[in-house]
Short mmCIF file of N, CA and C in Angstrom, two decimals:
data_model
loop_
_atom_site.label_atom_id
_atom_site.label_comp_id
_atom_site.label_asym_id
_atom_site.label_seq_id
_atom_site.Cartn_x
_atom_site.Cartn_y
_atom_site.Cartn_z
N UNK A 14 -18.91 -18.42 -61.02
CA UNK A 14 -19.00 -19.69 -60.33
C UNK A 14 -17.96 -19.79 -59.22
N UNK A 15 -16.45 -19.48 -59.22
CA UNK A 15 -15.61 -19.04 -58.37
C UNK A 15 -15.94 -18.53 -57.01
N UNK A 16 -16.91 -17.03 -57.43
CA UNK A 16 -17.51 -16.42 -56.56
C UNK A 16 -18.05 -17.20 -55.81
N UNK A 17 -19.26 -17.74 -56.38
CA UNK A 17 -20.25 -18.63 -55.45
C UNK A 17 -20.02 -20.05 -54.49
N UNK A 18 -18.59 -20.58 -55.06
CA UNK A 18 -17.95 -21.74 -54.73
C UNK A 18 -17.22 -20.60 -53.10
N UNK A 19 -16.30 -20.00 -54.09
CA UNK A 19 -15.62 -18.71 -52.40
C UNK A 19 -16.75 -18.65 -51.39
N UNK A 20 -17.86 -17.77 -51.77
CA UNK A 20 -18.53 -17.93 -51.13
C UNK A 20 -19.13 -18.85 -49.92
N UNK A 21 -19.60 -19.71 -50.70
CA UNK A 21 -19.73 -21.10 -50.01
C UNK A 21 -19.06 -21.84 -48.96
N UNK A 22 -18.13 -21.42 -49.11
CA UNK A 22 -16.55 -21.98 -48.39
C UNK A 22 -16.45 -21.37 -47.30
N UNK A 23 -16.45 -19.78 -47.43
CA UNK A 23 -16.58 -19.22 -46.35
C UNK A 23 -17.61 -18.89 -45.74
N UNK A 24 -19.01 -19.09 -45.60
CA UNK A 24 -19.86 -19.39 -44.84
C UNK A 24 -20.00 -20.61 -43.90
N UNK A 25 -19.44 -22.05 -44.37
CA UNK A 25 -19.12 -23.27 -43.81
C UNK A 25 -17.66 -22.92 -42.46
N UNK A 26 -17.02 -22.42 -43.02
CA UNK A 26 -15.87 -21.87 -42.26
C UNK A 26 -16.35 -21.17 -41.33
N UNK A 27 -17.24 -19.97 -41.28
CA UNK A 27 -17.67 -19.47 -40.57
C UNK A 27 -18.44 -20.35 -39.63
N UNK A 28 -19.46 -21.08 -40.06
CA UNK A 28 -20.37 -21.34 -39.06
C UNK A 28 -19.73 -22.27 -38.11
N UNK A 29 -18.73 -23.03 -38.71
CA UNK A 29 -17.83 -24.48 -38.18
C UNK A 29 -17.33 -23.54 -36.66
N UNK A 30 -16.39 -22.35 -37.09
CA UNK A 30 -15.58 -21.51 -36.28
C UNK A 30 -16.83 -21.16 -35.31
N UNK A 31 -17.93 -20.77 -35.17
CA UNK A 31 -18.68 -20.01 -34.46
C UNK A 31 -19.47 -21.46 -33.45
N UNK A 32 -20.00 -22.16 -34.09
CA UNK A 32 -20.10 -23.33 -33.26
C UNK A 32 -18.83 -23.77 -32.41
N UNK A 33 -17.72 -23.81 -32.90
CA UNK A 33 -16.75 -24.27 -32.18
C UNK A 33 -16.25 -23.01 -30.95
N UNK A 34 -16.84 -21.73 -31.00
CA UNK A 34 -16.47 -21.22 -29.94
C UNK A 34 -17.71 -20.76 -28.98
N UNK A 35 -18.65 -21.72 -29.42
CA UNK A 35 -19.82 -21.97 -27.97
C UNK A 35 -19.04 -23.35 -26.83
N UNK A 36 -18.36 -23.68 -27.57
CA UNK A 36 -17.73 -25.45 -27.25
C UNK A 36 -17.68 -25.34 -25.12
N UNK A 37 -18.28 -26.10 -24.87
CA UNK A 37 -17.68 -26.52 -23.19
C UNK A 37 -16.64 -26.68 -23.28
N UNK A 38 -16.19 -25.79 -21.77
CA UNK A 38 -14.67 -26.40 -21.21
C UNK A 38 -14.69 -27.55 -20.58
N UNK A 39 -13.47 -27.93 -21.48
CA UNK A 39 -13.58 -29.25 -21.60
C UNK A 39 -12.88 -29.77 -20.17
N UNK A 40 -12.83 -29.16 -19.32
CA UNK A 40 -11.62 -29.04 -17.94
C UNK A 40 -13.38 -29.36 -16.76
N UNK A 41 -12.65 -30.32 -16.12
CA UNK A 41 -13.77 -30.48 -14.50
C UNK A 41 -14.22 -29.69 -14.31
N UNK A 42 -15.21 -29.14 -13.65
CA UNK A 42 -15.23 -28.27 -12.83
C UNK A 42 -14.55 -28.64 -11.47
N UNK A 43 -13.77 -27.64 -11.00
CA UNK A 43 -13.90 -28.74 -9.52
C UNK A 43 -14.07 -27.41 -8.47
N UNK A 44 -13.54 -27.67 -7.29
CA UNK A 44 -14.09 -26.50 -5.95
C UNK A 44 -12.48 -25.64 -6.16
N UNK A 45 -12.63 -23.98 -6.04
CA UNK A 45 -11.76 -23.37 -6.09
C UNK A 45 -11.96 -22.50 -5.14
N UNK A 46 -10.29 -21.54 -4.45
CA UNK A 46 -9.91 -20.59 -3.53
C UNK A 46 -9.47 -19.69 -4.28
N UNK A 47 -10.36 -18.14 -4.62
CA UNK A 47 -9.53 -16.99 -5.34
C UNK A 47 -8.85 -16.60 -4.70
N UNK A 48 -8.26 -14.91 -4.80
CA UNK A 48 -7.78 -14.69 -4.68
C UNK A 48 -7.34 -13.85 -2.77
N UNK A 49 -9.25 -13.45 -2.71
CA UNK A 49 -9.62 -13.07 -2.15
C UNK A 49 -10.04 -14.00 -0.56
N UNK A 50 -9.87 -15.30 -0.67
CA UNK A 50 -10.03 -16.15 -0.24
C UNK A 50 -11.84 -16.99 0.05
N UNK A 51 -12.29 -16.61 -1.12
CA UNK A 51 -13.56 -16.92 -0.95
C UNK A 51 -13.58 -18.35 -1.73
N UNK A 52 -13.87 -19.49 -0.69
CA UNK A 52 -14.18 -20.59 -1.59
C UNK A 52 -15.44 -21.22 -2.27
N UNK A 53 -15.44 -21.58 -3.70
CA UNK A 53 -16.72 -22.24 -4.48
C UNK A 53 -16.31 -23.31 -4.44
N UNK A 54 -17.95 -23.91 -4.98
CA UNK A 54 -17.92 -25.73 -5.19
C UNK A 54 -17.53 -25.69 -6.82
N UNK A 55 -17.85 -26.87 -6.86
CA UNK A 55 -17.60 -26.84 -8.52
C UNK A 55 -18.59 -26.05 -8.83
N UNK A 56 -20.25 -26.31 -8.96
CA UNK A 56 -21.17 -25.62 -9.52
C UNK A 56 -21.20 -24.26 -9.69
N UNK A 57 -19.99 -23.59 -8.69
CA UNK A 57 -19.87 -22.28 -8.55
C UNK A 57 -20.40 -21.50 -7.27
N UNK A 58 -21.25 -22.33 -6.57
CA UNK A 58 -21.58 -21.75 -4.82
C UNK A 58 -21.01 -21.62 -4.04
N UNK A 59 -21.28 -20.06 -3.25
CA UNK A 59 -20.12 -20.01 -2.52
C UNK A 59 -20.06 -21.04 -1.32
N UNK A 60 -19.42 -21.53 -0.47
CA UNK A 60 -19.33 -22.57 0.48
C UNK A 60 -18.47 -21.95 1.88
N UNK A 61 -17.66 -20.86 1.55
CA UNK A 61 -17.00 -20.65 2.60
C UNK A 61 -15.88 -19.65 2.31
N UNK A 62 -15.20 -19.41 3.32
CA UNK A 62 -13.70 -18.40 2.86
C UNK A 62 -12.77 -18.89 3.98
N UNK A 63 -11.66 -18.49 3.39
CA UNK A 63 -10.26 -18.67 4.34
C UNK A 63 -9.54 -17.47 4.70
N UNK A 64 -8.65 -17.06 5.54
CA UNK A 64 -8.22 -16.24 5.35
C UNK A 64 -6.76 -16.35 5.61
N UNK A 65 -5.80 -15.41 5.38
CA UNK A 65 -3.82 -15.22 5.19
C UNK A 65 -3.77 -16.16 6.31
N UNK A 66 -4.21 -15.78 7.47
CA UNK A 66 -4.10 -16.40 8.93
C UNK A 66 -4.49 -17.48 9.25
N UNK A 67 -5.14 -18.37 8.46
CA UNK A 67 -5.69 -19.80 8.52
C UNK A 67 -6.95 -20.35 9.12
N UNK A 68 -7.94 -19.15 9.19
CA UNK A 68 -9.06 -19.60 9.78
C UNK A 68 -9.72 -19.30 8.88
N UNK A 69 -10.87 -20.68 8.88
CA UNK A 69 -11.56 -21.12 7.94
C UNK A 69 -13.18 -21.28 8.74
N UNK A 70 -14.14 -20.16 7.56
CA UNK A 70 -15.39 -20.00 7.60
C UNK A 70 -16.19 -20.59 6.97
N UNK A 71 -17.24 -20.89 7.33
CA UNK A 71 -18.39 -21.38 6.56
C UNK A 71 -18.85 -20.38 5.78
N UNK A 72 -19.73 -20.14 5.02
CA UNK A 72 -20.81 -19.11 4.01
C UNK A 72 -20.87 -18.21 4.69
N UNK A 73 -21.51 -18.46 6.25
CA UNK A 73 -22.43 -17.99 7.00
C UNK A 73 -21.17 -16.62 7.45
N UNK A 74 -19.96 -16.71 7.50
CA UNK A 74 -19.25 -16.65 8.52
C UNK A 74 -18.58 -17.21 9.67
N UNK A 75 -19.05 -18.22 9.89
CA UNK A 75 -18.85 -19.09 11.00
C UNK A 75 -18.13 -19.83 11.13
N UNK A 76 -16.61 -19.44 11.89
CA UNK A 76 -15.47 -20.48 12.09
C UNK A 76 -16.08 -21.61 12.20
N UNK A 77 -15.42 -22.60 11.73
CA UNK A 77 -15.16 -24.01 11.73
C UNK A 77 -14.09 -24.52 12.13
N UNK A 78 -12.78 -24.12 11.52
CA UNK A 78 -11.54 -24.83 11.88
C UNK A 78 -10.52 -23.33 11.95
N UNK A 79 -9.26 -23.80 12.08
CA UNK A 79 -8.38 -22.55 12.23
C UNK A 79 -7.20 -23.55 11.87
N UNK A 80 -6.04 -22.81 11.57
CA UNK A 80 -4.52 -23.59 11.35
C UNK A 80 -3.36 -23.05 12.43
N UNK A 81 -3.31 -23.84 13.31
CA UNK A 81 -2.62 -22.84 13.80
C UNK A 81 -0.96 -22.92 13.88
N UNK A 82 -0.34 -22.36 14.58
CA UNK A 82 1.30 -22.08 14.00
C UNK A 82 2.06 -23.13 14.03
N UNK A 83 1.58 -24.83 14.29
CA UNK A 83 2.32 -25.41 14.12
C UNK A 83 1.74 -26.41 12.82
N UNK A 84 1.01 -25.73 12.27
CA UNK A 84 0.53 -26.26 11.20
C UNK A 84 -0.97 -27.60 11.34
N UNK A 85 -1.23 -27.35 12.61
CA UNK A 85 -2.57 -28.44 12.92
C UNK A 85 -3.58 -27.56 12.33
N UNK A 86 -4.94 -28.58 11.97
CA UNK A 86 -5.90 -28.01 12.00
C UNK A 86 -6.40 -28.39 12.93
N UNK A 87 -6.77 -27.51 13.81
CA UNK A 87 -7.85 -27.94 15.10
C UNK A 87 -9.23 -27.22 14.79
N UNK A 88 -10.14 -28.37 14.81
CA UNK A 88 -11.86 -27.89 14.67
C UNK A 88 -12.23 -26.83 15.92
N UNK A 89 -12.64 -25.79 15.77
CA UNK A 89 -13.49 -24.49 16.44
C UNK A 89 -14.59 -24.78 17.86
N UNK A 90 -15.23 -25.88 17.66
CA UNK A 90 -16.10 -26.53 18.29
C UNK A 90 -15.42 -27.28 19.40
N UNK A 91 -14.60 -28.55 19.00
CA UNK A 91 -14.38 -29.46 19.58
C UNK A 91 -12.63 -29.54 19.83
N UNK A 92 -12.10 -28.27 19.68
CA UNK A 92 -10.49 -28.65 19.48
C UNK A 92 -9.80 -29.14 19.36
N UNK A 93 -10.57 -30.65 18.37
CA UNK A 93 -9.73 -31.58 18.13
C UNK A 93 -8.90 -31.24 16.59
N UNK A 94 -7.95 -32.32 16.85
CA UNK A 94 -6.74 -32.10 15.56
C UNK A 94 -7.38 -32.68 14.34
N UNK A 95 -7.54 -31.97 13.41
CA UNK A 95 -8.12 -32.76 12.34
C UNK A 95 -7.43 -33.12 11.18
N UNK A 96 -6.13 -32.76 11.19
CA UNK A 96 -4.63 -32.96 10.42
C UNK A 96 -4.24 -32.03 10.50
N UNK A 97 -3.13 -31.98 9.60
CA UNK A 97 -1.51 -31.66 9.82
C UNK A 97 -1.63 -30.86 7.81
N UNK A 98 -1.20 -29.12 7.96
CA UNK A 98 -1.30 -28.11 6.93
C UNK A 98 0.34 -28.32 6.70
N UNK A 99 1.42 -28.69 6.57
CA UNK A 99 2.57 -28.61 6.09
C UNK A 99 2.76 -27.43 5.19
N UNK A 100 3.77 -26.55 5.07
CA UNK A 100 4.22 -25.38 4.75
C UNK A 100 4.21 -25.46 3.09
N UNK A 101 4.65 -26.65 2.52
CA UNK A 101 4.43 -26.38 0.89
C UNK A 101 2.87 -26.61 0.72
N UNK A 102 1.92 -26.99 1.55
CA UNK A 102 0.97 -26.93 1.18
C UNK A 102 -0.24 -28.36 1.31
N UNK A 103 0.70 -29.21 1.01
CA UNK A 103 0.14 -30.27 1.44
C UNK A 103 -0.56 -30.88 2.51
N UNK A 104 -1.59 -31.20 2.70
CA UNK A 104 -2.26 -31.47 3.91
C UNK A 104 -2.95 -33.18 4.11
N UNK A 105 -2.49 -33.71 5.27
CA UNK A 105 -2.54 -34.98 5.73
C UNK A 105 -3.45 -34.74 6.89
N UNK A 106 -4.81 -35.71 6.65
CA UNK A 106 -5.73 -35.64 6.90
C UNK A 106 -6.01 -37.04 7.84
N UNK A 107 -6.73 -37.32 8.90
CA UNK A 107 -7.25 -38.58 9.62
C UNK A 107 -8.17 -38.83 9.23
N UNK A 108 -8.41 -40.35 8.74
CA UNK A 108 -10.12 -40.64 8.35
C UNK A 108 -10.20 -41.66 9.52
N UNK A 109 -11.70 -42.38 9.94
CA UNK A 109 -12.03 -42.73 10.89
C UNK A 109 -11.51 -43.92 11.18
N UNK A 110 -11.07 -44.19 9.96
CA UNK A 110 -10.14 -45.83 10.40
C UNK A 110 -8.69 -46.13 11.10
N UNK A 111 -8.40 -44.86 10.77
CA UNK A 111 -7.28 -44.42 11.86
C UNK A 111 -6.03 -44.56 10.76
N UNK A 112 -6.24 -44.39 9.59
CA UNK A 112 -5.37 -44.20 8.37
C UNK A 112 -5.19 -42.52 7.85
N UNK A 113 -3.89 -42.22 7.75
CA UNK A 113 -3.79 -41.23 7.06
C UNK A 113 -3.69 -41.07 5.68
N UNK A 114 -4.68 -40.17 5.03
CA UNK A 114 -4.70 -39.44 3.86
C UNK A 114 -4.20 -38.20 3.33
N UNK A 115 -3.84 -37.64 2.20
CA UNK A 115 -3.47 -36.66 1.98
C UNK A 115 -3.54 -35.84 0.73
N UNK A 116 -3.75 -34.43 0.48
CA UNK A 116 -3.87 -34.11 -0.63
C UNK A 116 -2.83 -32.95 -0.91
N UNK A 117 -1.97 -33.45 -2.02
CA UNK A 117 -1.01 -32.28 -2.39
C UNK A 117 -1.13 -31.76 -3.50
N UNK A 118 -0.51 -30.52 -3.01
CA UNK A 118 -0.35 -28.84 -4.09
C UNK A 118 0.92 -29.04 -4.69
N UNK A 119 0.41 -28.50 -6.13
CA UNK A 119 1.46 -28.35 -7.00
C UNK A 119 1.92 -26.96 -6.77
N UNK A 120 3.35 -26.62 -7.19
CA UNK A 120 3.74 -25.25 -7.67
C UNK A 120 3.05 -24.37 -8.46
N UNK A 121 2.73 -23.13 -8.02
CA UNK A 121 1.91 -21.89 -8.29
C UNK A 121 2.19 -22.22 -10.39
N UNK A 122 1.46 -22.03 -11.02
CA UNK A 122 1.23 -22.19 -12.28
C UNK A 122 0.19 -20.63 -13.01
N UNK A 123 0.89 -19.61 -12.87
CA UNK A 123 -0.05 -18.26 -13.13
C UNK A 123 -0.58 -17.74 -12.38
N UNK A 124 -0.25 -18.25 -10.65
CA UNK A 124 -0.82 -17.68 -9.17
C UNK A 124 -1.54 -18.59 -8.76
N UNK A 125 -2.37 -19.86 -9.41
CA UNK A 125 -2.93 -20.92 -9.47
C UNK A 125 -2.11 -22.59 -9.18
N UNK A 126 -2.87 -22.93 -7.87
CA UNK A 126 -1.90 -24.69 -7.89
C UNK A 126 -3.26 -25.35 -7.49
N UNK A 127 -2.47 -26.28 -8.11
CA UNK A 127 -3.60 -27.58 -8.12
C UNK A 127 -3.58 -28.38 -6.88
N UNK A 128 -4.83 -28.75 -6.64
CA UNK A 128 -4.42 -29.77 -5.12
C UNK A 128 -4.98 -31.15 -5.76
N UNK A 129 -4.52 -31.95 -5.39
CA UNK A 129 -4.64 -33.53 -5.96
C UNK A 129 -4.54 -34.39 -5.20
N UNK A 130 -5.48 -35.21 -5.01
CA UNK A 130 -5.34 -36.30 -3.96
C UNK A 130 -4.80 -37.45 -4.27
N UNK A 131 -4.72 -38.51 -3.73
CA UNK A 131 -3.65 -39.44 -3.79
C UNK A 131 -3.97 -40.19 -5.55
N UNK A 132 -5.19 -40.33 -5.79
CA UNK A 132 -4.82 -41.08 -7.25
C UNK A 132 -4.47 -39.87 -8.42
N UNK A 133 -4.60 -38.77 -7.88
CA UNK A 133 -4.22 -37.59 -8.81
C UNK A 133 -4.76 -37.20 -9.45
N UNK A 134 -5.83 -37.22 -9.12
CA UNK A 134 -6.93 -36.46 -9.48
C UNK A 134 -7.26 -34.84 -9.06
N UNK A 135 -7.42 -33.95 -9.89
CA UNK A 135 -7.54 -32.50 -8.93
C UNK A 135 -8.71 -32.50 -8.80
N UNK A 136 -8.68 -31.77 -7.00
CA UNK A 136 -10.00 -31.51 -6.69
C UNK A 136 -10.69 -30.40 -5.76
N UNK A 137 -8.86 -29.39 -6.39
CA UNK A 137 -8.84 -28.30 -5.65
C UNK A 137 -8.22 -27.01 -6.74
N UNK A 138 -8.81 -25.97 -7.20
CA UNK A 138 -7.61 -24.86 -7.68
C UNK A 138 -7.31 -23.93 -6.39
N UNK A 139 -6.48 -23.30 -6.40
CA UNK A 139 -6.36 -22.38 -4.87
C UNK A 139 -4.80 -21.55 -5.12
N UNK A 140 -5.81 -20.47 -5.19
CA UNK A 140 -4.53 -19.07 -5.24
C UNK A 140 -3.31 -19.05 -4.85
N UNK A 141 -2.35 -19.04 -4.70
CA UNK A 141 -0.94 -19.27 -4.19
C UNK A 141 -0.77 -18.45 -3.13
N UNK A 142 -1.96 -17.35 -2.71
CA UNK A 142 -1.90 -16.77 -1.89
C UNK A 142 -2.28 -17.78 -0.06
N UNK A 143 -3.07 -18.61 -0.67
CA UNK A 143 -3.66 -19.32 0.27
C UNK A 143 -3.66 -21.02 0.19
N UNK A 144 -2.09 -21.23 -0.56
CA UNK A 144 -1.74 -22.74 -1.13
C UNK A 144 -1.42 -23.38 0.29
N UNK A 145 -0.73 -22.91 1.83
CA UNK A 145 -0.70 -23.73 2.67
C UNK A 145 -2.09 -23.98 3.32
N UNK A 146 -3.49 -22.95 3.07
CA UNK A 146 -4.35 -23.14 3.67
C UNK A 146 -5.73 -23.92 3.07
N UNK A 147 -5.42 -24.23 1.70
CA UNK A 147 -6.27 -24.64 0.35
C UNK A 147 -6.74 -25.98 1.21
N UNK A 148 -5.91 -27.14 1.31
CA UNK A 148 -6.64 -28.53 1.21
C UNK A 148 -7.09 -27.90 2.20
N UNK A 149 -6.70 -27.67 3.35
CA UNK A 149 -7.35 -28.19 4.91
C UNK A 149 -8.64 -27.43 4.90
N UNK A 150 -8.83 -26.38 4.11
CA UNK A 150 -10.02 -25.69 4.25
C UNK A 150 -11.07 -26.08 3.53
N UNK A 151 -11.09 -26.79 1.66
CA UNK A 151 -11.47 -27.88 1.34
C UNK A 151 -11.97 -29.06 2.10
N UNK A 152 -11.30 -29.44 2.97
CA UNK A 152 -11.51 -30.56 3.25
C UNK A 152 -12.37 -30.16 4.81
N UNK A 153 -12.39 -29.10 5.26
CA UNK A 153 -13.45 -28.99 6.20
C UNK A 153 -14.57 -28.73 6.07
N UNK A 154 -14.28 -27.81 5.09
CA UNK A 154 -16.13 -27.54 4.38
C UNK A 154 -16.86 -28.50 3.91
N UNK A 155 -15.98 -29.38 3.22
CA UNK A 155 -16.82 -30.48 2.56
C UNK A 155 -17.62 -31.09 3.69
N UNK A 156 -16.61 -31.58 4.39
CA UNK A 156 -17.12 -32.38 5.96
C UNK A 156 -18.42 -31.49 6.58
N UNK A 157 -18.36 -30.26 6.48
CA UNK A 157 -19.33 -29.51 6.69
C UNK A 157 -20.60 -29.70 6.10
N UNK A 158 -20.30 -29.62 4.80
CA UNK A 158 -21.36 -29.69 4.03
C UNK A 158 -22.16 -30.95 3.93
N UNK A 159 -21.10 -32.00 3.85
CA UNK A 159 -22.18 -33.14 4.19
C UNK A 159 -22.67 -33.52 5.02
N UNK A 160 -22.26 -32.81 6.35
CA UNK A 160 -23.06 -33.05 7.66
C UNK A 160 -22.21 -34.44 8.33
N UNK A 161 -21.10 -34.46 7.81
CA UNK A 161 -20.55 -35.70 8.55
C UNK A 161 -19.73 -34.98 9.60
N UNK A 162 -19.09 -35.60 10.63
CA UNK A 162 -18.70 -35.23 11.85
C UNK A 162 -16.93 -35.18 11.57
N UNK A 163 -16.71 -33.99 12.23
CA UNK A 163 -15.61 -33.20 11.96
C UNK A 163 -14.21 -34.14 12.84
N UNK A 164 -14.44 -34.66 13.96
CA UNK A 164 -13.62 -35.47 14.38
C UNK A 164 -12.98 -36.44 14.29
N UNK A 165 -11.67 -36.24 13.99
CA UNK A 165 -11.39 -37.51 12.82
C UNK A 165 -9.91 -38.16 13.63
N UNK A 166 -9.82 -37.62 14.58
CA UNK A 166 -8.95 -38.79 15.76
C UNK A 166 -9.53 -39.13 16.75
#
């Protein structure tokens, strides 16, 4: 009876353990920059890449924006300034109301920093290789992607 009680026990154990390691991550998805500089959405599509040098592609290939050495992003098209890439990483952005926004990077955490926008929410992971170029390139693609207009002074 021992046996069959042991038994018992460890089949429940088992199945509990094996269900529990199908379990969802329990973490956002949100849009990430590897290593390589290829950026996904959350769902996992690719959307674009960045590169060491700060120019930022669509899927296609196709510049969009660039960073250039004084830390602006100026759009490809229209050479306008579309914010300001600051060296730890943080990037301050113009929206159309003529208010500035901004989304900051945490310190590299396993080669990995988080970008978080003002209520602190993350809505960026991005390699530490490419932490000064993460938001601004985020934040152009998106603009890209929704088809809203890149000019934001």
């Amino acid at each position: 009876m021992k046996k069959l009680i042991f038994l018992f026990a460890l089949i429940v154990v088992t199945l509990t353990a094996t269900q529990n390691s199908f379990a969802q991550n329990y973490k956002m998805p949100v849009t990430s920059i590897d290593a390589k500089g290829k950026i996904t959405d959350a769902k996992g599509k690719h959307i674009g890449w960045v590169t060491s040098d700060g120019i930022i592609k669509d899927a296609a290939g196709v510049k969009i924006a660039h960073v250039d050495n004084a830390g602006n992003a100026i759009d490809a098209v229209t050479g306008k300034n579309l914010g300001k890439a600051s060296k730890n990483g943080t990037y301050l952005y113009h929206v159309k109301s003529g208010v500035s926004d901004s989304l900051t990077v945490s310190i590299p955490m396993n080669g990995v920093c988080e970008v978080k926008d003002t209520s602190g929410k993350t809505v960026l992971l991005v390699h530490e290789n490419y932490k000064q170029y993460g938001a601004c390139a985020m934040h152009c693609l998106q603009l890209k992607n929704e088809h809203k207009d890149m000019k934001m002074k």
